[in-house]
PDB file of N, CA and C in Angstrom:
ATOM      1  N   UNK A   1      -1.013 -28.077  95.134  1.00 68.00           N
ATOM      2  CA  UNK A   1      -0.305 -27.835  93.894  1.00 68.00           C
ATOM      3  C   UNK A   1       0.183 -26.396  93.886  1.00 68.00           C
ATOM      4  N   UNK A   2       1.540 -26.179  93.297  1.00 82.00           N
ATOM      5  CA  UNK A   2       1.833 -24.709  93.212  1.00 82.00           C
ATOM      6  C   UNK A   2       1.552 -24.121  92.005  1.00 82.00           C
ATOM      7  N   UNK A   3       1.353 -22.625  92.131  1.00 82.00           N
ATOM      8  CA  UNK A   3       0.965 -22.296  91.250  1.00 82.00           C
ATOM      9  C   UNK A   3       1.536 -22.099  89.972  1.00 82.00           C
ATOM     10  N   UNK A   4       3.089 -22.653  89.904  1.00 85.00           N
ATOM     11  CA  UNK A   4       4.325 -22.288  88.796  1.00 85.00           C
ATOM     12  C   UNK A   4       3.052 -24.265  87.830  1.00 85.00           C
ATOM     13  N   UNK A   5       3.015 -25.027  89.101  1.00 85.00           N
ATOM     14  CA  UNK A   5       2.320 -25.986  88.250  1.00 85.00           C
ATOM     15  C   UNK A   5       1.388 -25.990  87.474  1.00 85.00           C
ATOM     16  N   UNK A   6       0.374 -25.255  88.159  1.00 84.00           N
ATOM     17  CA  UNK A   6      -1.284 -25.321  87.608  1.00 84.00           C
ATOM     18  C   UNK A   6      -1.023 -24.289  86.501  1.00 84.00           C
ATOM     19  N   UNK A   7      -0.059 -23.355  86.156  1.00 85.00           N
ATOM     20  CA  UNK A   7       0.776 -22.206  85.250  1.00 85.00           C
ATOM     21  C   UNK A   7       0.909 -23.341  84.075  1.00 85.00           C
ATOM     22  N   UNK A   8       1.362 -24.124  84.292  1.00 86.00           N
ATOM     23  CA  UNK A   8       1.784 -24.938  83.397  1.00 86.00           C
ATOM     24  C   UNK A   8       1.617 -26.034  82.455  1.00 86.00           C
ATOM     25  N   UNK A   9       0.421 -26.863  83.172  1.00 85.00           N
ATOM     26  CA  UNK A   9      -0.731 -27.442  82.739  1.00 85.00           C
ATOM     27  C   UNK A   9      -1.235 -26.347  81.963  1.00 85.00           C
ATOM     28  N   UNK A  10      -1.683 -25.015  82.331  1.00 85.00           N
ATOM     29  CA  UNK A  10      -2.809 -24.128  81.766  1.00 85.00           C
ATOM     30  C   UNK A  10      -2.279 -23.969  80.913  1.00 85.00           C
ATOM     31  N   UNK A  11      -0.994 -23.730  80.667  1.00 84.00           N
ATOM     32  CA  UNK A  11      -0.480 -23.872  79.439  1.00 84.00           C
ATOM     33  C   UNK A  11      -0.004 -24.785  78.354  1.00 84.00           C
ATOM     34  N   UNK A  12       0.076 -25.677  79.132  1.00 84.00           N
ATOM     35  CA  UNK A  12       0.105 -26.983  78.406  1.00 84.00           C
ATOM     36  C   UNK A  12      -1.358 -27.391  77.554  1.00 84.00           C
ATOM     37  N   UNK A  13      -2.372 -27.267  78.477  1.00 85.00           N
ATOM     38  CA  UNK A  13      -3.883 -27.261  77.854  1.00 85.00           C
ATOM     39  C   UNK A  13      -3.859 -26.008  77.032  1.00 85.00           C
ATOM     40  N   UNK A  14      -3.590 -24.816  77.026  1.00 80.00           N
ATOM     41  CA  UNK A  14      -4.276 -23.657  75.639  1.00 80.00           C
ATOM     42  C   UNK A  14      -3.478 -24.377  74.936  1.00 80.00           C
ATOM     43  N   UNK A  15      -1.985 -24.882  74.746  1.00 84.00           N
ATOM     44  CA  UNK A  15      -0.724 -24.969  73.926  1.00 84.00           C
ATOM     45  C   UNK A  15      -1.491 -26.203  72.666  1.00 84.00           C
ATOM     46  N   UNK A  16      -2.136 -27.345  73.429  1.00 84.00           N
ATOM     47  CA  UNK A  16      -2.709 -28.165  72.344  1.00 84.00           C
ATOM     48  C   UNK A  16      -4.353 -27.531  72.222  1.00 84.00           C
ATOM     49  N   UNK A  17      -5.218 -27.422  73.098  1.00 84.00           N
ATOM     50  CA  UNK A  17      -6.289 -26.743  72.905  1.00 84.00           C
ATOM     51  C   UNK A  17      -6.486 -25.866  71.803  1.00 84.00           C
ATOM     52  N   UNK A  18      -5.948 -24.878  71.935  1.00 85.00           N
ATOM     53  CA  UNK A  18      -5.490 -23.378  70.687  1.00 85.00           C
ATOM     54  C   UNK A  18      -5.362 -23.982  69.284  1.00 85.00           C
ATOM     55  N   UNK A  19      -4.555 -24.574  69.491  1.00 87.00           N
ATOM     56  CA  UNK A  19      -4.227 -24.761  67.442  1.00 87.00           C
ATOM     57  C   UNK A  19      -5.028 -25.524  67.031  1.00 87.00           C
ATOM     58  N   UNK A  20      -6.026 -27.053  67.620  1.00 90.00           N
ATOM     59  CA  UNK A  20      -6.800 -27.775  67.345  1.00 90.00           C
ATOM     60  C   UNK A  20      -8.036 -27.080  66.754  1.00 90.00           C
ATOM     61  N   UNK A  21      -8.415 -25.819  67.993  1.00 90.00           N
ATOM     62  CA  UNK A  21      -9.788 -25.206  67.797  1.00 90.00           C
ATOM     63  C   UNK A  21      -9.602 -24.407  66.686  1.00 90.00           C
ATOM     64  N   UNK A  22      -8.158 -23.838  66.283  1.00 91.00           N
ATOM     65  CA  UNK A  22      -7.848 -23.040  65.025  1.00 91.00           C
ATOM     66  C   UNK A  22      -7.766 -23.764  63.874  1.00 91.00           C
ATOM     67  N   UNK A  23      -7.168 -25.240  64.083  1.00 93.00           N
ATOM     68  CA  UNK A  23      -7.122 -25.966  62.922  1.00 93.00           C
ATOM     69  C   UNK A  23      -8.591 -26.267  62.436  1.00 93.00           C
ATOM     70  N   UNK A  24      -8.990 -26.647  63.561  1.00 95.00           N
ATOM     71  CA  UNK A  24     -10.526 -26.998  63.059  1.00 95.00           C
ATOM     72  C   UNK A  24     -11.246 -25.744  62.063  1.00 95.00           C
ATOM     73  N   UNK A  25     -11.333 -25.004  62.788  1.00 96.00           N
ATOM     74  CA  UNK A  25     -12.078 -23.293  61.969  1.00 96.00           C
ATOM     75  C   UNK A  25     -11.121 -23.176  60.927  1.00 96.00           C
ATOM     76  N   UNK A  26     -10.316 -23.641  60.846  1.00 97.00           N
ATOM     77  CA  UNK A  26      -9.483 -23.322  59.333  1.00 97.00           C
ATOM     78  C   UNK A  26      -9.922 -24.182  57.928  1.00 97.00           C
ATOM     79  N   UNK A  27     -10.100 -25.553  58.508  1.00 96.00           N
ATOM     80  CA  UNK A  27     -10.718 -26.899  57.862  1.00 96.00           C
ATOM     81  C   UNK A  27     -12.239 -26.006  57.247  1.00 96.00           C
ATOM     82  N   UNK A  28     -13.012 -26.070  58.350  1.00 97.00           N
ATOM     83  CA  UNK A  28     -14.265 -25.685  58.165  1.00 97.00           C
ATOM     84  C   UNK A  28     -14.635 -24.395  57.017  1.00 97.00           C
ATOM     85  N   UNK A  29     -13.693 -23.600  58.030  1.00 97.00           N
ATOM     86  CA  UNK A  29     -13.505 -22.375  56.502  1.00 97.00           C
ATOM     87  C   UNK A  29     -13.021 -22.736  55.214  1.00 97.00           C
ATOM     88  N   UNK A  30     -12.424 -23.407  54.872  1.00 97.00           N
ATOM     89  CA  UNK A  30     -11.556 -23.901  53.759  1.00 97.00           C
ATOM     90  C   UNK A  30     -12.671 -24.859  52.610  1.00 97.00           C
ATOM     91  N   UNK A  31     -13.463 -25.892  53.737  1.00 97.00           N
ATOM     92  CA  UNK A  31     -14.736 -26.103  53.041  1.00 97.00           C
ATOM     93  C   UNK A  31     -15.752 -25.436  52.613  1.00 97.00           C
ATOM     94  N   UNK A  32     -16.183 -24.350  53.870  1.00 97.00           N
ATOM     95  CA  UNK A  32     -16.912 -23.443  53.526  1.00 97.00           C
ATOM     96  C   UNK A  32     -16.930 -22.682  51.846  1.00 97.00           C
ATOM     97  N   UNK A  33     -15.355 -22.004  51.972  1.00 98.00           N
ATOM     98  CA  UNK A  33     -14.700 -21.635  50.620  1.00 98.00           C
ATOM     99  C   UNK A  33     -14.431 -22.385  48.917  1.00 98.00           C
ATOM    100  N   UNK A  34     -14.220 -23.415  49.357  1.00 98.00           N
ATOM    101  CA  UNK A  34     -14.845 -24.409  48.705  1.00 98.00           C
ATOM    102  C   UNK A  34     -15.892 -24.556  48.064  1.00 98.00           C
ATOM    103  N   UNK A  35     -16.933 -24.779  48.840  1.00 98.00           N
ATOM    104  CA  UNK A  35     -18.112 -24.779  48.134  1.00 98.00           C
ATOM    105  C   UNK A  35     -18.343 -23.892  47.069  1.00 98.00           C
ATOM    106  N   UNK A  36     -18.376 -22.612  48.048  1.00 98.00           N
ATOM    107  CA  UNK A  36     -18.838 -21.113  47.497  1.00 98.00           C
ATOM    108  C   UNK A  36     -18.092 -20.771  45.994  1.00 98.00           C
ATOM    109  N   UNK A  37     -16.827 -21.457  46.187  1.00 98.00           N
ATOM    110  CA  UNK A  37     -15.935 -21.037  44.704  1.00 98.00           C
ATOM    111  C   UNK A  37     -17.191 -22.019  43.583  1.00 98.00           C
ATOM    112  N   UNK A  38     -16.792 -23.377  44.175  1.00 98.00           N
ATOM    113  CA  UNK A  38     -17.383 -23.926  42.686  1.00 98.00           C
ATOM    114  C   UNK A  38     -19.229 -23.373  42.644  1.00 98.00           C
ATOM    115  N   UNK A  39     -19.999 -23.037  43.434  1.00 98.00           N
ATOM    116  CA  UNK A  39     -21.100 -22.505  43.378  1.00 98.00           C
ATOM    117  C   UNK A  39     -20.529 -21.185  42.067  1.00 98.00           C
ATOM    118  N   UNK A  40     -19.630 -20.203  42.791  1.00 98.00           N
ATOM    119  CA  UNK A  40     -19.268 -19.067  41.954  1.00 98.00           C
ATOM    120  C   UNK A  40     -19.419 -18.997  40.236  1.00 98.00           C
ATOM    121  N   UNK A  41     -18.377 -20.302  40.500  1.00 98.00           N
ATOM    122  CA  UNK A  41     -17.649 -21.046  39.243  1.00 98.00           C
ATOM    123  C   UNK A  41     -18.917 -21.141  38.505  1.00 98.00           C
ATOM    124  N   UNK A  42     -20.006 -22.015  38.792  1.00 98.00           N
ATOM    125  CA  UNK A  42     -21.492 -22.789  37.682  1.00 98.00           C
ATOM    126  C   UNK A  42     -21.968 -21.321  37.462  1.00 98.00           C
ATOM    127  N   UNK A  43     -22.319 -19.945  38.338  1.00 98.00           N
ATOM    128  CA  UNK A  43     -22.625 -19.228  38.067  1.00 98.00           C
ATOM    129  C   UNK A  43     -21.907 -18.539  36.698  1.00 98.00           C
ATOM    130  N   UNK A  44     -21.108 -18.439  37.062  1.00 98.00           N
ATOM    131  CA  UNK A  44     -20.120 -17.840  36.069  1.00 98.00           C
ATOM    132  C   UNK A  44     -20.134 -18.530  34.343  1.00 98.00           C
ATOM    133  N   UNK A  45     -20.206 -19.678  34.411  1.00 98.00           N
ATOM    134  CA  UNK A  45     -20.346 -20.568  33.458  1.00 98.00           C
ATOM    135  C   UNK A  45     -21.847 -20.457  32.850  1.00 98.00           C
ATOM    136  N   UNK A  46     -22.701 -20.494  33.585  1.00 98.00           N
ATOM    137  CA  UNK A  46     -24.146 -19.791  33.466  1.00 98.00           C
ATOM    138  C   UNK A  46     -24.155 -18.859  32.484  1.00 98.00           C
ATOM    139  N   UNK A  47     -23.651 -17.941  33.197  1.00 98.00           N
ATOM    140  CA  UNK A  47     -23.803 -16.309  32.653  1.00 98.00           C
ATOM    141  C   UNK A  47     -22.851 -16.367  30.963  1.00 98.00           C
ATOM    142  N   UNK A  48     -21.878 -17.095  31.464  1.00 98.00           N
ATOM    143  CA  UNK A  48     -20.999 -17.046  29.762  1.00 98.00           C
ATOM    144  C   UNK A  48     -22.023 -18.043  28.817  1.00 98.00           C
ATOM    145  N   UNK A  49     -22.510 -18.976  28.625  1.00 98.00           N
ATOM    146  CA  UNK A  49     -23.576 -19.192  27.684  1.00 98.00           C
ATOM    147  C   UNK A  49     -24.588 -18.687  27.604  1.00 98.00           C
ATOM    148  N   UNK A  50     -25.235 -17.852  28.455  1.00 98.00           N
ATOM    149  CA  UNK A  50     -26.250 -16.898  28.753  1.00 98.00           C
ATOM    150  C   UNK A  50     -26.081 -15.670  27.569  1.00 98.00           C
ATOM    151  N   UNK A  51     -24.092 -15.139  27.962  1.00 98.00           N
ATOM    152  CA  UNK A  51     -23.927 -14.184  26.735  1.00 98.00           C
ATOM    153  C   UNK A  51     -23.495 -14.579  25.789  1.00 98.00           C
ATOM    154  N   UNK A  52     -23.338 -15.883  25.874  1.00 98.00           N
ATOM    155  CA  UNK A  52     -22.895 -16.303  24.294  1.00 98.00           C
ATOM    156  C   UNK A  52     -24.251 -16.140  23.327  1.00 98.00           C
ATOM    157  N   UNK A  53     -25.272 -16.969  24.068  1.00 98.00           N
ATOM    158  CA  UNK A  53     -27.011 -17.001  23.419  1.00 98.00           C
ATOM    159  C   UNK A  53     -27.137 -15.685  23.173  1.00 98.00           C
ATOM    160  N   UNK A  54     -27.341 -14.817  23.863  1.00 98.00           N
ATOM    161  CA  UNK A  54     -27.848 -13.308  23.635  1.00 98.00           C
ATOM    162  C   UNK A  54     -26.839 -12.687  22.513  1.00 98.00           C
ATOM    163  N   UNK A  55     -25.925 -13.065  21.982  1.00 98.00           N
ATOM    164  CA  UNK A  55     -24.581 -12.430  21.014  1.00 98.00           C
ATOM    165  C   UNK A  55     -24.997 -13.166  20.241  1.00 98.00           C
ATOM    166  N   UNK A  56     -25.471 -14.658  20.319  1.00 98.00           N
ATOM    167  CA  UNK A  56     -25.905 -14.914  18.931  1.00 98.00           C
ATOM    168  C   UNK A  56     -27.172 -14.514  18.135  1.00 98.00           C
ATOM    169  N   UNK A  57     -27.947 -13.936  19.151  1.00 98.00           N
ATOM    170  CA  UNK A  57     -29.653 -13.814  18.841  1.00 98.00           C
ATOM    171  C   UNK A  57     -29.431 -12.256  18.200  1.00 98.00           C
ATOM    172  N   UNK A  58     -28.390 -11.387  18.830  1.00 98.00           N
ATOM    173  CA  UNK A  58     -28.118 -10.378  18.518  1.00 98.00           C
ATOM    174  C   UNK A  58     -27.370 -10.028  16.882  1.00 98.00           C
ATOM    175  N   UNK A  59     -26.461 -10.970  16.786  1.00 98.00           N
ATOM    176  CA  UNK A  59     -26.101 -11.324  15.243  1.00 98.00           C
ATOM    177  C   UNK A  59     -26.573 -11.749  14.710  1.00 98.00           C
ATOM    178  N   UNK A  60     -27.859 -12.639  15.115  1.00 98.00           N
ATOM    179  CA  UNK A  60     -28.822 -13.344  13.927  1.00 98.00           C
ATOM    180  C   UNK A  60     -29.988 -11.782  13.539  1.00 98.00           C
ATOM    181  N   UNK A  61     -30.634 -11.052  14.736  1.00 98.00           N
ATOM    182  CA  UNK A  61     -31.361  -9.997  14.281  1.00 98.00           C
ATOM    183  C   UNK A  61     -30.871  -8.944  13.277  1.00 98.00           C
ATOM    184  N   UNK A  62     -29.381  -9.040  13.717  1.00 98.00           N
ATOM    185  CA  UNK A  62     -28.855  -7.794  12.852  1.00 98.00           C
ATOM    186  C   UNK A  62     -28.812  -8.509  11.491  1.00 98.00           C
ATOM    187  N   UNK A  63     -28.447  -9.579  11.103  1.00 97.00           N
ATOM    188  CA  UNK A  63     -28.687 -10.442   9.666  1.00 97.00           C
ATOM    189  C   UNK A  63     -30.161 -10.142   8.905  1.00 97.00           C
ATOM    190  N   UNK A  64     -31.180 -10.700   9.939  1.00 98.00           N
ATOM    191  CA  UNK A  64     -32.136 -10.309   9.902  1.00 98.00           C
ATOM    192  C   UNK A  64     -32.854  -9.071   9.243  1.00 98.00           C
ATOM    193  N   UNK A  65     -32.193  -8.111   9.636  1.00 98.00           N
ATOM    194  CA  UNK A  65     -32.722  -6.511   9.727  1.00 98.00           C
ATOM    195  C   UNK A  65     -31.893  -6.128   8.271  1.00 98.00           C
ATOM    196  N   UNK A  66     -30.624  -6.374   8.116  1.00 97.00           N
ATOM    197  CA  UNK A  66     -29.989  -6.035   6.950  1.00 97.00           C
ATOM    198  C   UNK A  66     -30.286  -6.987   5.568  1.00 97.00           C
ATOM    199  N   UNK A  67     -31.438  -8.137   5.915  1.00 97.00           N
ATOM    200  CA  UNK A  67     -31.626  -8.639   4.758  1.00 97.00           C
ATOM    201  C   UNK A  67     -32.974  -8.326   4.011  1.00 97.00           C
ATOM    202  N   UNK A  68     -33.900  -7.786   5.393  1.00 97.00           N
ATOM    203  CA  UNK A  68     -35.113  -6.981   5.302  1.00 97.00           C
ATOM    204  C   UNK A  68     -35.001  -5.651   4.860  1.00 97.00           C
ATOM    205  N   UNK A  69     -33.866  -4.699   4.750  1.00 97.00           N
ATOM    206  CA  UNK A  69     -33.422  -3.930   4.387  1.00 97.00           C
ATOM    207  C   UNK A  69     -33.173  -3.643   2.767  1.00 97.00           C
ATOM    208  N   UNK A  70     -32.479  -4.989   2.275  1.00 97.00           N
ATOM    209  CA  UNK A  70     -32.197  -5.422   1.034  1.00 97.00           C
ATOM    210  C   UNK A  70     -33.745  -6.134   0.265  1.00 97.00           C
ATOM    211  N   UNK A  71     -34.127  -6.367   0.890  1.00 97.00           N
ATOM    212  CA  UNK A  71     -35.517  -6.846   0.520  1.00 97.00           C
ATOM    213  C   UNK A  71     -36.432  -5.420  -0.159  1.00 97.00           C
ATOM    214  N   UNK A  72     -36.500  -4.888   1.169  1.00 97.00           N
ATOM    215  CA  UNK A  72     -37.373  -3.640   0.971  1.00 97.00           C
ATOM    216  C   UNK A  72     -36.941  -2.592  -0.181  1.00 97.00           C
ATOM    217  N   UNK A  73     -35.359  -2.665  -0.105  1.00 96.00           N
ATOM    218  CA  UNK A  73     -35.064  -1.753  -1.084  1.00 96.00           C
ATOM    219  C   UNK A  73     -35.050  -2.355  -3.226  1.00 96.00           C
ATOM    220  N   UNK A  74     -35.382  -3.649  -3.232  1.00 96.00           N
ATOM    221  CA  UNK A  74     -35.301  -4.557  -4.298  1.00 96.00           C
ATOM    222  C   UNK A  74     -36.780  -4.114  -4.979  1.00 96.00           C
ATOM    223  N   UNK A  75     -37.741  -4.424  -3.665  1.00 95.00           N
ATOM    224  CA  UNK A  75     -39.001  -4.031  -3.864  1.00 95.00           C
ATOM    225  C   UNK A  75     -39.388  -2.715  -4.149  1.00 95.00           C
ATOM    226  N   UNK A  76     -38.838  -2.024  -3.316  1.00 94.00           N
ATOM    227  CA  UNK A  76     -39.364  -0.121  -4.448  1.00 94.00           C
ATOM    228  C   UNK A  76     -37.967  -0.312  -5.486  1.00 94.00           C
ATOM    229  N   UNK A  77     -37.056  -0.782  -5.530  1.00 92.00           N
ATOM    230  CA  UNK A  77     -36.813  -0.767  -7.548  1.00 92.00           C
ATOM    231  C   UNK A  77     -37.653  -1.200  -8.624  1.00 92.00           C
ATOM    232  N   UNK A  78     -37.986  -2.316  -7.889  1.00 91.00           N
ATOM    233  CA  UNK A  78     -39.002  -2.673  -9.048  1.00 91.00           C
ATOM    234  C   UNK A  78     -40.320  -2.381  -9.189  1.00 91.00           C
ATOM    235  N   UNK A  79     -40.877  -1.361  -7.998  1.00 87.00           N
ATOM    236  CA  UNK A  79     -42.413  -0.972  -8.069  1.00 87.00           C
ATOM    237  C   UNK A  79     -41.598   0.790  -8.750  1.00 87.00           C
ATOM    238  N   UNK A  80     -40.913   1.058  -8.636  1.00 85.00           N
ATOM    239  CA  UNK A  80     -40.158   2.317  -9.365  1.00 85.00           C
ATOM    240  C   UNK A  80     -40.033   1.570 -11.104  1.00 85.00           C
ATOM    241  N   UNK A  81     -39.717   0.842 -11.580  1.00 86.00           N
ATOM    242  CA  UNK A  81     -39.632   0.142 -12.747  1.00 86.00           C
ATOM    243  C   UNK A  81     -40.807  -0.194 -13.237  1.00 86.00           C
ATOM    244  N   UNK A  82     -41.855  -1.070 -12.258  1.00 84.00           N
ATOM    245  CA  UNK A  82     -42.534  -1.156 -13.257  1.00 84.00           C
ATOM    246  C   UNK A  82     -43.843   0.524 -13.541  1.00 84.00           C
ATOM    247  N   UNK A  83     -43.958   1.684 -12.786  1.00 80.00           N
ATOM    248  CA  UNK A  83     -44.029   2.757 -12.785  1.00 80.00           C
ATOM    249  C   UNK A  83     -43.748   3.943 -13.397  1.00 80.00           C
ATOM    250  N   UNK A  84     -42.431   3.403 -14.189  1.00 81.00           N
ATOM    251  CA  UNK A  84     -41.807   4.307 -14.889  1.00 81.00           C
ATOM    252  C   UNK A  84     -42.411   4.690 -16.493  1.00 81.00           C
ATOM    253  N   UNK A  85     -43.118   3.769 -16.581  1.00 77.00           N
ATOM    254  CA  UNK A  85     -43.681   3.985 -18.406  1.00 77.00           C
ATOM    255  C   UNK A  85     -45.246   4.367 -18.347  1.00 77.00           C
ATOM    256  N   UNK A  86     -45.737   4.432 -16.769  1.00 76.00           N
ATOM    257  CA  UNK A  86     -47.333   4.669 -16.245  1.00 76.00           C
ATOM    258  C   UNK A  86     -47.480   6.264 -16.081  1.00 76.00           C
ATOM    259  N   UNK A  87     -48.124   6.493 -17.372  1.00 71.00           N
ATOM    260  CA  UNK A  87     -48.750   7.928 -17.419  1.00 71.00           C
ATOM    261  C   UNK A  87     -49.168   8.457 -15.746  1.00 71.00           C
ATOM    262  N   UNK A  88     -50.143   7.802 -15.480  1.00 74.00           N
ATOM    263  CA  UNK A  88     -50.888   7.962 -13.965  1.00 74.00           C
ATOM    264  C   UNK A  88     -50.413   8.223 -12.835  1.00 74.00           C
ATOM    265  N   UNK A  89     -48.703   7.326 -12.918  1.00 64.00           N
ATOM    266  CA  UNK A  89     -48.133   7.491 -12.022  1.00 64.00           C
ATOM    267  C   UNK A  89     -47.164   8.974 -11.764  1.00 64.00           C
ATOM    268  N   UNK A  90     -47.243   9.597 -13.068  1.00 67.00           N
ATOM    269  CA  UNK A  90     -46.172  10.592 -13.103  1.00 67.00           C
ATOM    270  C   UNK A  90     -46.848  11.719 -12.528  1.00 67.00           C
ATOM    271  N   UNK A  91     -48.362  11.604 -12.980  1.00 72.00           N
ATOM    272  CA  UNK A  91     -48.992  12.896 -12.817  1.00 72.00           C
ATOM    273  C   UNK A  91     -49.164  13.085 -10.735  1.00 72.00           C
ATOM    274  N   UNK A  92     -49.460  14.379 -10.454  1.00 71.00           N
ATOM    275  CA  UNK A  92     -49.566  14.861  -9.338  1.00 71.00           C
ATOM    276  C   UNK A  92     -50.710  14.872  -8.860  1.00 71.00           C
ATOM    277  N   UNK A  93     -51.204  14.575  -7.759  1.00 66.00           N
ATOM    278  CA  UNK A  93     -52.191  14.185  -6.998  1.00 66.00           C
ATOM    279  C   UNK A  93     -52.620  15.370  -5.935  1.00 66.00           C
TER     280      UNK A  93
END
């Protein structure tokens, strides 16, 4: 065989060889990528009800705190009220 032949086959073999072994690793990667997105994706979805919960627990404490606030301050008006006509209470200790 000459060598312009066996040149030519060899190239004939990388010519389909080459893009198969590339197509393949392209497939594979493409699944690979795949996966990993929608894995990404549940994470992501995770984390946004994760901060939705924590934003609500955070607006329920602050409700919380500003109604304990209003509480506390209702309660010394009226321990100031009923105090106000108590000899005992005026005097200094």
């Amino acid at each position: 065989m000459s060598k312009e032949k066996l040149l030519s086959i060899a190239l004939l073999i990388v010519g389909f060889v080459f893009p198969i072994y590339f197509g393949y690793n392209n497939y594979q990667e493409k699944k690979r990528l795949k996966t990993a997105n929608a894995e990404l994706t549940n994470q992501i979805n995770l984390l946004e009800q994760t901060i939705s919960r924590n934003n609500q627990i955070i607006a329920d404490n602050e409700l919380s705190k500003r109604e304990l606030e209003n509480q506390s301050l209702e309660r010394q008006e009226q321990i100031n009220e009923q105090l106000k006509d108590n000899d005992c209470a005026k005097q200094f200790v």
